[in-house]
Coordinates of C-alpha atoms and ligand atoms in Angstrom, one line a residue:
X1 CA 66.4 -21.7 -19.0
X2 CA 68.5 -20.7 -22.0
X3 CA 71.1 -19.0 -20.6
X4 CA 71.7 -22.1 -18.1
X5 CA 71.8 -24.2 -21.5
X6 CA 74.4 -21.5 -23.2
X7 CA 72.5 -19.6 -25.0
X8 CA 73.3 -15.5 -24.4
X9 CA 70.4 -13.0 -24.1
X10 CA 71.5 -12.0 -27.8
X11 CA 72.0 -15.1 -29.9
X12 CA 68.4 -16.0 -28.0
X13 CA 66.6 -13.0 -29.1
X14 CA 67.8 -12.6 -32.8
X15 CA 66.5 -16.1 -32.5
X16 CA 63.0 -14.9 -31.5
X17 CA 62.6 -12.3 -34.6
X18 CA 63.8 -14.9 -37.0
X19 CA 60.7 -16.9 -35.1
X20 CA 58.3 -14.2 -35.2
X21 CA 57.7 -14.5 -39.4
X22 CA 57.8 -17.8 -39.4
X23 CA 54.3 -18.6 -37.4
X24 CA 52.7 -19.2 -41.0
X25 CA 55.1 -21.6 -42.4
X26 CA 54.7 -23.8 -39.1
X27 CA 50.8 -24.0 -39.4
X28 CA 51.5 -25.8 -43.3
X29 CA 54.1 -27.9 -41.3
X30 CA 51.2 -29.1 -38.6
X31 CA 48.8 -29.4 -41.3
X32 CA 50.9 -31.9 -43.1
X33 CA 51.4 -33.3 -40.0
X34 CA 47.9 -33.8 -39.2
X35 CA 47.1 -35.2 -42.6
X36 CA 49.9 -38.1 -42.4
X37 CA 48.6 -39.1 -38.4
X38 CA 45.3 -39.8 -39.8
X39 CA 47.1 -42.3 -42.7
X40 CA 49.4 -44.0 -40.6
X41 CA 45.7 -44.8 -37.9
X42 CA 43.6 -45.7 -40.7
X43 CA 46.3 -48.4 -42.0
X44 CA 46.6 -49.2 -38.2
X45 CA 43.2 -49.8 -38.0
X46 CA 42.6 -51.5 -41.4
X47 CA 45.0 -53.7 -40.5
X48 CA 43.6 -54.8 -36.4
X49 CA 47.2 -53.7 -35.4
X50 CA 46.4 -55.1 -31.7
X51 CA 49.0 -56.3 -28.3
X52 CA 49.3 -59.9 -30.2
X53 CA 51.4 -57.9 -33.0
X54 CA 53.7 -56.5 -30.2
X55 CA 55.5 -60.4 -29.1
X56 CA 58.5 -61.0 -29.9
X57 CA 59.8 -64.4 -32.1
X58 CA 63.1 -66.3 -32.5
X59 CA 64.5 -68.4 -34.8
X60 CA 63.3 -68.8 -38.1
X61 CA 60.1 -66.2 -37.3
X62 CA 57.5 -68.4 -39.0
X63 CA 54.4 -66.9 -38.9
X64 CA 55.4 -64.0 -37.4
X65 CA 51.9 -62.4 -37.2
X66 CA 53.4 -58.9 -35.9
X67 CA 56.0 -58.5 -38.6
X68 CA 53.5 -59.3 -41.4
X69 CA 51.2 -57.0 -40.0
X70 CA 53.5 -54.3 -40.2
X71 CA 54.3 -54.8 -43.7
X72 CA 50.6 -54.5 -44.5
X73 CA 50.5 -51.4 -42.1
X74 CA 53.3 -50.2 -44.2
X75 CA 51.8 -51.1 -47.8
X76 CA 48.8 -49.0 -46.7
X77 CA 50.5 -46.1 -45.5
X78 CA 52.3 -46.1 -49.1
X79 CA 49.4 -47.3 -51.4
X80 CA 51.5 -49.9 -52.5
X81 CA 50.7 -53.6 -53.3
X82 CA 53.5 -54.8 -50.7
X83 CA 56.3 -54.1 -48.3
X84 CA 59.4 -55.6 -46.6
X85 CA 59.9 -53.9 -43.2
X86 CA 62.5 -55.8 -40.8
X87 CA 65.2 -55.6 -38.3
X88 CA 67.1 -57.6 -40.3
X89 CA 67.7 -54.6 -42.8
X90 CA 70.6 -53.0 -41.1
X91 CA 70.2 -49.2 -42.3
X92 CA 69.4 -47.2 -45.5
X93 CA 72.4 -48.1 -47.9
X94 CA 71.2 -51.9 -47.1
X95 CA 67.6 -51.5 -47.7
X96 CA 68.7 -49.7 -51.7
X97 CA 71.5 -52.6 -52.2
X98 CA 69.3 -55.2 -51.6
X99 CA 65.9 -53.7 -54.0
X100 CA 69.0 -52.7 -56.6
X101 CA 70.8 -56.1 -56.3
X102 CA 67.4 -57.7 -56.3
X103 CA 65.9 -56.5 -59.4
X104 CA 69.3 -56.3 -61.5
X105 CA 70.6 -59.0 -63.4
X106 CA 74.2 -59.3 -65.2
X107 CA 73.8 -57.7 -68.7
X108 CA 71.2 -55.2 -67.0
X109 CA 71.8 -51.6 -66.5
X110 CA 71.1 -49.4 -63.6
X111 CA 70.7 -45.3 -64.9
X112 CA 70.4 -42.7 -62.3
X113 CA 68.6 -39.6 -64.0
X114 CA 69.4 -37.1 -61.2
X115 CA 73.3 -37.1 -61.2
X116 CA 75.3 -38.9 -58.6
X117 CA 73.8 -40.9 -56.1
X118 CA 74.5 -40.1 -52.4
X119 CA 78.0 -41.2 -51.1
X120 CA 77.4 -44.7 -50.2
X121 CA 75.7 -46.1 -53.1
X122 CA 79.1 -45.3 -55.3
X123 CA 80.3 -48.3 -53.9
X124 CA 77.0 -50.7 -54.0
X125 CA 76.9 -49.5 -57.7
X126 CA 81.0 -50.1 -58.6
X127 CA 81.3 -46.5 -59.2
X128 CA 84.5 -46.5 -56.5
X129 CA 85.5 -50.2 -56.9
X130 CA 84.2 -52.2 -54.1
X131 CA 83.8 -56.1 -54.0
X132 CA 80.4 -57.4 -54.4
X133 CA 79.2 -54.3 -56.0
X134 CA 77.0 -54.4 -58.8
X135 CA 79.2 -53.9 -61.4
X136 CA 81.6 -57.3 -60.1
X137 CA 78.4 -59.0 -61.1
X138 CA 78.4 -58.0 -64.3
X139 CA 76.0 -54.7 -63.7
X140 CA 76.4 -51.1 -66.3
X141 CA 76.0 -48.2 -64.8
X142 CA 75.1 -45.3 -66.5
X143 CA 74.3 -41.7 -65.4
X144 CA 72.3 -38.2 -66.4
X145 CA 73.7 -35.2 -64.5
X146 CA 71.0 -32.6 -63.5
X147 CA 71.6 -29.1 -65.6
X148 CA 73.1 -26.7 -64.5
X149 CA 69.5 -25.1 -63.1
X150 CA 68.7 -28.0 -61.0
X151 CA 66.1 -28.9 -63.3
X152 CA 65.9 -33.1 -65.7
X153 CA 67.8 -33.3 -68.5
X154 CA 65.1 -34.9 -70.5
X155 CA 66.8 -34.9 -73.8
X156 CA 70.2 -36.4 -72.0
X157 CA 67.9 -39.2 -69.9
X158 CA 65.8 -40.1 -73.4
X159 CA 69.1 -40.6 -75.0
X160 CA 70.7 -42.7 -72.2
X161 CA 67.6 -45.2 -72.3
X162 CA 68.9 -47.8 -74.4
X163 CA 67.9 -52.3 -74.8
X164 CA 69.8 -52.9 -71.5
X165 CA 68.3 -50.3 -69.5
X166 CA 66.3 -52.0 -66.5
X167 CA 66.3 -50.3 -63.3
X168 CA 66.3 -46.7 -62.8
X169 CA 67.3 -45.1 -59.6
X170 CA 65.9 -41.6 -58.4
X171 CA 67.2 -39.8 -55.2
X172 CA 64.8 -37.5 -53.7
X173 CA 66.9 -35.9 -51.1
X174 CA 70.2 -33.7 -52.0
X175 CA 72.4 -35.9 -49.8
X176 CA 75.6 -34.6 -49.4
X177 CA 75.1 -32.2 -52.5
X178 CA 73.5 -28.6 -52.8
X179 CA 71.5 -29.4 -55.6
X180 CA 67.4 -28.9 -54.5
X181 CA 65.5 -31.8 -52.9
X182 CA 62.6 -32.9 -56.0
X183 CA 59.3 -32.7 -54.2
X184 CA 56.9 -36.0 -55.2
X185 CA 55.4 -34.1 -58.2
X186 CA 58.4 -33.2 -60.0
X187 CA 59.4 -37.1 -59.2
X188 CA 55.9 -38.1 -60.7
X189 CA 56.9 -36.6 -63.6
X190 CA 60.1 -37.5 -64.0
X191 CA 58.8 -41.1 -63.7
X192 CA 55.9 -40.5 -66.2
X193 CA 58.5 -39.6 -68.5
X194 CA 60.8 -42.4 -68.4
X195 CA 58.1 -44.9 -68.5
X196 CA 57.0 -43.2 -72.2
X197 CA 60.3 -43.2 -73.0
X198 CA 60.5 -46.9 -72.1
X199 CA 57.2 -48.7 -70.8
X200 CA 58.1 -51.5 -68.1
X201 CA 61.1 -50.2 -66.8
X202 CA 61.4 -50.3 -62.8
X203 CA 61.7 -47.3 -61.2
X204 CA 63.3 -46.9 -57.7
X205 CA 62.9 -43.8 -55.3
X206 CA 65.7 -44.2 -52.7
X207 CA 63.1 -41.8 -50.4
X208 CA 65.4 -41.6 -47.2
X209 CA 64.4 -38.1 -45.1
X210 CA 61.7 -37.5 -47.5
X211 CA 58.9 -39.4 -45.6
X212 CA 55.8 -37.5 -44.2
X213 CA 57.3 -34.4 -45.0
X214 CA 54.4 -34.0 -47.7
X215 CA 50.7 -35.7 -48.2
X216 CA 52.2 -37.6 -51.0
X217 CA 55.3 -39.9 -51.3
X218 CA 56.9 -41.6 -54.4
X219 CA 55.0 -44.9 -54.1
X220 CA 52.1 -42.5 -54.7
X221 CA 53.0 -41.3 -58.1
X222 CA 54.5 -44.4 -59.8
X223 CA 57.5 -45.3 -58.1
X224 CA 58.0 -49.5 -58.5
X225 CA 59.9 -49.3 -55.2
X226 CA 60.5 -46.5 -52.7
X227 CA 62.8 -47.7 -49.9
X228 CA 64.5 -45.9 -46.7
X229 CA 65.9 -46.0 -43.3
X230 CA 64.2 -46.6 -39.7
X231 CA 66.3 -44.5 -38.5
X232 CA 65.3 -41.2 -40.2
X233 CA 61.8 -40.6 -40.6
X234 CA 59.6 -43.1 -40.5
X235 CA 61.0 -45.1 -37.3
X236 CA 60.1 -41.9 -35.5
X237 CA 63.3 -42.2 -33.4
X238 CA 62.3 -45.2 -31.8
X239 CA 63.0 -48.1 -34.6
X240 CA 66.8 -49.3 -33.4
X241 CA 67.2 -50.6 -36.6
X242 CA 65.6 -51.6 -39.5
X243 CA 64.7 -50.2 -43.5
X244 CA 62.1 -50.8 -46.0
X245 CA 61.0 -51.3 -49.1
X246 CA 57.3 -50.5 -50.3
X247 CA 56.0 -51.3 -53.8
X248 CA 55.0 -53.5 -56.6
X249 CA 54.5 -57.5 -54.9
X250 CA 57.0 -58.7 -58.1
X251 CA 60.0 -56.1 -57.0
X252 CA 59.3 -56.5 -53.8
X253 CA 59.0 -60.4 -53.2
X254 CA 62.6 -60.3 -55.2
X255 CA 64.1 -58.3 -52.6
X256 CA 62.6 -60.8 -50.0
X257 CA 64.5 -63.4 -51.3
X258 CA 67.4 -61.1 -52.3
X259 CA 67.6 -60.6 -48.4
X260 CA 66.7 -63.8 -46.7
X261 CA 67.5 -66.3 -49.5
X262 CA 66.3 -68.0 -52.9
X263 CA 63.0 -70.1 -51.6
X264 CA 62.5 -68.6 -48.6
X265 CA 62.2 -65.1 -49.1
X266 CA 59.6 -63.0 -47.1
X267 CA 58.6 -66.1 -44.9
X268 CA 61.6 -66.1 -42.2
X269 CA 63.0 -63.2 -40.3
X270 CA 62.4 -63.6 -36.5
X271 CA 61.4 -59.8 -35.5
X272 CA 63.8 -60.2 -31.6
X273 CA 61.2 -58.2 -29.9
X274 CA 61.4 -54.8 -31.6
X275 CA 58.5 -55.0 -33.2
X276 CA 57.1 -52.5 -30.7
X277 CA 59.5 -49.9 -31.4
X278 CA 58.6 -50.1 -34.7
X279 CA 54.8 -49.6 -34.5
X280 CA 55.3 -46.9 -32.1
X281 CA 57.8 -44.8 -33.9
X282 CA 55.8 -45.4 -37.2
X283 CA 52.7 -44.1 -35.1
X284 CA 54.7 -41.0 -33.7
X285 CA 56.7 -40.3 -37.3
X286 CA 54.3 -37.7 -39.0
X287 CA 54.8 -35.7 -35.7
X288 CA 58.4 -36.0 -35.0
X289 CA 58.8 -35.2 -38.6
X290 CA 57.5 -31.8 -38.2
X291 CA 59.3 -31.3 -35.4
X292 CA 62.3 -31.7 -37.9
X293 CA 61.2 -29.5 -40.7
X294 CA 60.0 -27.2 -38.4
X295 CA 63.9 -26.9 -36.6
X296 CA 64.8 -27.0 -40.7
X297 CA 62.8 -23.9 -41.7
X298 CA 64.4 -22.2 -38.3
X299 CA 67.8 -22.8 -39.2
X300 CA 67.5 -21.4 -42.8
X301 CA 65.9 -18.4 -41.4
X302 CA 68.3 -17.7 -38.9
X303 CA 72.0 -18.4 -41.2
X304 CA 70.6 -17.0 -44.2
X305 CA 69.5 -13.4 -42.4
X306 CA 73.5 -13.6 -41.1
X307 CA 74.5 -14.0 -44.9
X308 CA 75.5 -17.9 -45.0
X309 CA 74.1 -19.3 -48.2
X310 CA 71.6 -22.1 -47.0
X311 CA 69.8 -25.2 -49.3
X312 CA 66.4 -24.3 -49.2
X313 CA 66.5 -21.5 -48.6
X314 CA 64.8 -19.6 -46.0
X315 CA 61.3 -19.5 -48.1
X316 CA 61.6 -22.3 -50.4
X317 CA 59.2 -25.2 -50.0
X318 CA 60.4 -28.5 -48.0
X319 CA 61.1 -32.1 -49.5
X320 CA 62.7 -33.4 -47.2
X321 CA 64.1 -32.4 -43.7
X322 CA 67.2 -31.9 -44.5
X323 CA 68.8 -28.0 -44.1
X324 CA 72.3 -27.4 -45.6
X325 CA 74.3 -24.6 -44.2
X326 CA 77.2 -23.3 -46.2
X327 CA 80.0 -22.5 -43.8
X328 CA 83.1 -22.0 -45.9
X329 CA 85.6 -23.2 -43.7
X330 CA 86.8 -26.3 -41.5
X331 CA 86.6 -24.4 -38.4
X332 CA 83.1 -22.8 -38.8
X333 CA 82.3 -26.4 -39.7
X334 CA 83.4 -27.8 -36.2
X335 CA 81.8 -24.7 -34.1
X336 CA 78.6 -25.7 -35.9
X337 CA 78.4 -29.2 -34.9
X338 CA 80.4 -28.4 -31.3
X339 CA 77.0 -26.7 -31.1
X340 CA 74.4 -28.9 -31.6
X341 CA 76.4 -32.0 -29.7
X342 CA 76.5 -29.6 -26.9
X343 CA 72.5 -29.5 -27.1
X344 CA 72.1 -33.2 -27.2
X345 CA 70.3 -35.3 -24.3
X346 CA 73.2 -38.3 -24.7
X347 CA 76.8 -37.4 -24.9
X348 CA 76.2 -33.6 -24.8
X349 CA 79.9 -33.4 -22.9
X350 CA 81.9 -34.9 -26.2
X351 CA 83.5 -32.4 -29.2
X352 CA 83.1 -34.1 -32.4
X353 CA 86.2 -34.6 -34.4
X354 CA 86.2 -35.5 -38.2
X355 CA 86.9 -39.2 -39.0
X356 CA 87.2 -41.4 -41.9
X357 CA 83.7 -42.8 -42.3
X358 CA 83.2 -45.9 -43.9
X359 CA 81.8 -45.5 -47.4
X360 CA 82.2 -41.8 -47.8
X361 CA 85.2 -40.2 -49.4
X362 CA 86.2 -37.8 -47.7
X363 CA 86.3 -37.0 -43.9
X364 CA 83.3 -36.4 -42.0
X365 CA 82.5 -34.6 -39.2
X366 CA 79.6 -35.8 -37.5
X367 CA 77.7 -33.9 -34.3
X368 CA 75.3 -36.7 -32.9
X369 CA 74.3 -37.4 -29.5
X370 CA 71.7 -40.2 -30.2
X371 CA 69.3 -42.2 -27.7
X372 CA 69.9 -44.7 -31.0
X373 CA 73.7 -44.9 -32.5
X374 CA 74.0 -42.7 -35.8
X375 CA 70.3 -41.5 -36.0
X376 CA 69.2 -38.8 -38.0
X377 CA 66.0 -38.2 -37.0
X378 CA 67.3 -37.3 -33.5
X379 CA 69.1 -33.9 -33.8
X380 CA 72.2 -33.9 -36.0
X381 CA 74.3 -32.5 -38.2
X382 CA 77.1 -33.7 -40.4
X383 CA 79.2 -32.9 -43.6
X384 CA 81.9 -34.2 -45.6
X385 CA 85.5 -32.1 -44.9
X386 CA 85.3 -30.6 -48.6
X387 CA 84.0 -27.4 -50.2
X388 CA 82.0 -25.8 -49.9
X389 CA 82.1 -26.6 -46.0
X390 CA 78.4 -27.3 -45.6
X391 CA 77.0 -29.3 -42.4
X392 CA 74.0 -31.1 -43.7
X393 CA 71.5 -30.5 -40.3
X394 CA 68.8 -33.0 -39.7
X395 CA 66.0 -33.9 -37.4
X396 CA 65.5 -33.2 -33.8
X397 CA 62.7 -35.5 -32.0
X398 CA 61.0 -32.4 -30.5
X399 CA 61.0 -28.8 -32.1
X400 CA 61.9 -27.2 -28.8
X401 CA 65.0 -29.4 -29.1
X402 CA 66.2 -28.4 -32.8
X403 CA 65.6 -24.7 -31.9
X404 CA 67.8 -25.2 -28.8
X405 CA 70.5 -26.9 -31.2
X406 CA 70.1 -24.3 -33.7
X407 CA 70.6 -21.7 -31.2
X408 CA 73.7 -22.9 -29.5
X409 CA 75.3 -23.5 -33.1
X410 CA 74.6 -19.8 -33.9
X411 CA 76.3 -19.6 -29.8
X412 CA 79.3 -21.3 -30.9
X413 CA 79.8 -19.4 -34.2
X414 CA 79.7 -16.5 -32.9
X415 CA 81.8 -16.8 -29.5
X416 CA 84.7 -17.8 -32.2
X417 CA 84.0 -14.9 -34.1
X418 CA 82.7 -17.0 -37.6
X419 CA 79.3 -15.2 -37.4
X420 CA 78.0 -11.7 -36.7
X421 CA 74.9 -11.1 -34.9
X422 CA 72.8 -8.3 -36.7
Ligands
PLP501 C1 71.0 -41.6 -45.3 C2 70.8 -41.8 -46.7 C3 71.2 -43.0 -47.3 C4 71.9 -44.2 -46.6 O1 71.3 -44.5 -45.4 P1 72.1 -45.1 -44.2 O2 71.1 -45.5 -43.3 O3 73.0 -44.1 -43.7 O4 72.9 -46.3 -44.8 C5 70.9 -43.2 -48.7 N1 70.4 -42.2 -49.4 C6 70.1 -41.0 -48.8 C7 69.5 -39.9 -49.7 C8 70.3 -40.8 -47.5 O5 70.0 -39.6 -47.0

């Protein structure tokens, strides 16, 4: 069946030895798994999820039993007081502007202790000039890079606290960067230290790709708000839309209103029929997540033994489900992704070409072939056109699929001569 797919007898069996030492690391993987199926059914159940949560509402959404069940579902899963879950949040970049816009005021500032912030939150911020960003309304900005090691600059993040300090904003994932993915412990401390440093500051954990892929998440060790996309983990590939926020009522009732409008916050929102989607993928995410980290662990295995410097690295524990691949060149970049398009269920046929991507810098090449447009929970991979020429590859909805995408990268690199087989 592989070599119909692409795959040649060789690229498939340097593909099984990579496999063949990785049977332990996959067991953790299903363990975590297991773990995070029973949280999602206990809130299920807590909450009497049942078929009258599944209609769909129009208009206004008053008493929209189905969507406020899911935000208690939601709030369960992350041990948080409450939660803003909806259709109406387009995708991940929404979901952060909204709890950042939300719970800053003019005169406030915003710090980000963990260096820059993923690519399209330079704009919501007013760090590339952008109208209606924070800083038009009068918001500061201010910034701790990580050292040099990867590790908190606690000295440099103590000093940057200052009277007008309000929200701060932690990224869990790299992002676009090659700097490690902070597991939910080194986040906990990093928040236990900023609240001594400043008691009552709000601390937001932008927690997109990070969800499920431990027992633990943000909202679990102090996080005021922890907020990502649908359509990564926790929509489980079958959310069409949709973001949320988890966390403390007060933050969390501000974005309501920050989102809807002033008065009637959390209480409108029509959920369109989607609401099934949503429960579904939520129930399937712990799974489909490990699928992902499992295809993740593969593909640092497989281009680190050819020599290609990978983020983790091929023994390093996971944070997220995220693998970065450094390819060091344009070209390698495009056989990489030609790959894992050519894998995909939808749109296998099409070669992905780099494009100016709204809200990124630089240009983007982006292999996706997506039952839902642009997800990365469904197998992709994508990178900005700069060095070091890394693709950033993501998710896969089944394991067998991310290994089949891996593989037919690996295919593609090496039919054009940009990797060696062993
Ligand atoms: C994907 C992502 C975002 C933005 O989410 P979109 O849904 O693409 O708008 C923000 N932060 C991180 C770390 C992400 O991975």
């Amino acid at each position: 069946m592989y070599a119909s797919l692409g795959v040649s007898p060789a690229v498939y069996r340097y593909g099984e030895d990579v496999l063949e030492a990785l049977k332990s690391r996959f067991e953790a993987v299903d363990a975590v798994a297991e773990h995070n199926q029973a949280k999602v059914l206990s809130a299920m159940q807590k909450n009497r999820v049942s078929a009258a949560c599944f209609a769909a509402t129009t208009g206004y959404g008053y008493d929209d039993m189905g969507r406020d069940t899911l935000e208690k579902v939601y709030a369960d899963v992350f041990h948080t007081e409450a939660a803003l879950v909806r259709p109406q949040i387009t995708c991940g970049t929404h979901a952060l502007a909204v709890a950042l816009s939300a719970n800053l005021l003019p005169g406030d500032e915003l710090l980000s202790p963990v260096g820059a912030p993923y690519d399209t939150l330079e704009e919501v911020i007013g760090i590339r000039p952008s109208p209606c960003s924070l800083r038009e309304y009068g918001v500061g900005y201010r910034q701790v890079d990580l050292k040099p090691d990867g590790t908190f600059d606690y000295d440099g993040i103590r000093q940057a606290i200052n009277d007008h300090t309000k929200l701060v904003t932690i990224q869990r994932s790299k992002g676009y960067a090659t700097r490690p993915t902070f597991s939910v412990q080194q986040i906990g401390e990093l928040i236990a230290f900023i609240k001594s440093v400043k008691p009552g500051l709000n601390v937001m954990v932008d927690n997109c790709y990070g969800e499920f892929v431990e027992t633990l998440e943000p909202s679990d060790v102090g996080a005021d708000m922890t907020v990502g996309s649908l359509i990564k983990n926790p929509g489980g590939g079958l959310a069409p839309i949709g973001g949320y926020i988890v966390g403390r009522a007060e933050c969390v009732s501000r974005c309501a209103f920050r989102l809807s409008a002033p008065g009637l916050g959390q209480e409108v929102g029509a959920n369109l029929g989607l609401l099934p989607a949503l429960y579904q993928g939520l129930f399937l995410a712990p799974t489909v997540v490990a699928g992902a980290l499992k295809g993740a662990i593969f593909a640092a295995n497989v281009y680190e033994k050819l020599g290609f410097r990978v983020v983790p690295d091929g023994t390093e524990a996971r944070h997220d489900i995220i693998q970065a691949v450094e390819l060091g060149s344009p070209e390698a970049m495009s056989a990489f992704c030609h790959g894992i398009q050519a894998a995909a269920p939808v749109d296998s046929y099409v070669m992905p070409e780099p494009w100016a991507m709204p809200g990124y810098d630089a240009e983007v090449i982006m292999a996706a072939g997506a039952f839902v447009q642009g997800s990365s929970i469904e197998l992709s991979a994508d990178g900005p056109i700069r060095p070091p020429y890394a693709v950033y590859f993501q998710g896969g909805l089944t394991w067998y699929h991310a290994k089949l995408g891996i593989l037919l990268s690996l295919q593609k690199l090496v039919e054009k001569g940009l990797a060696t087989l062993p």
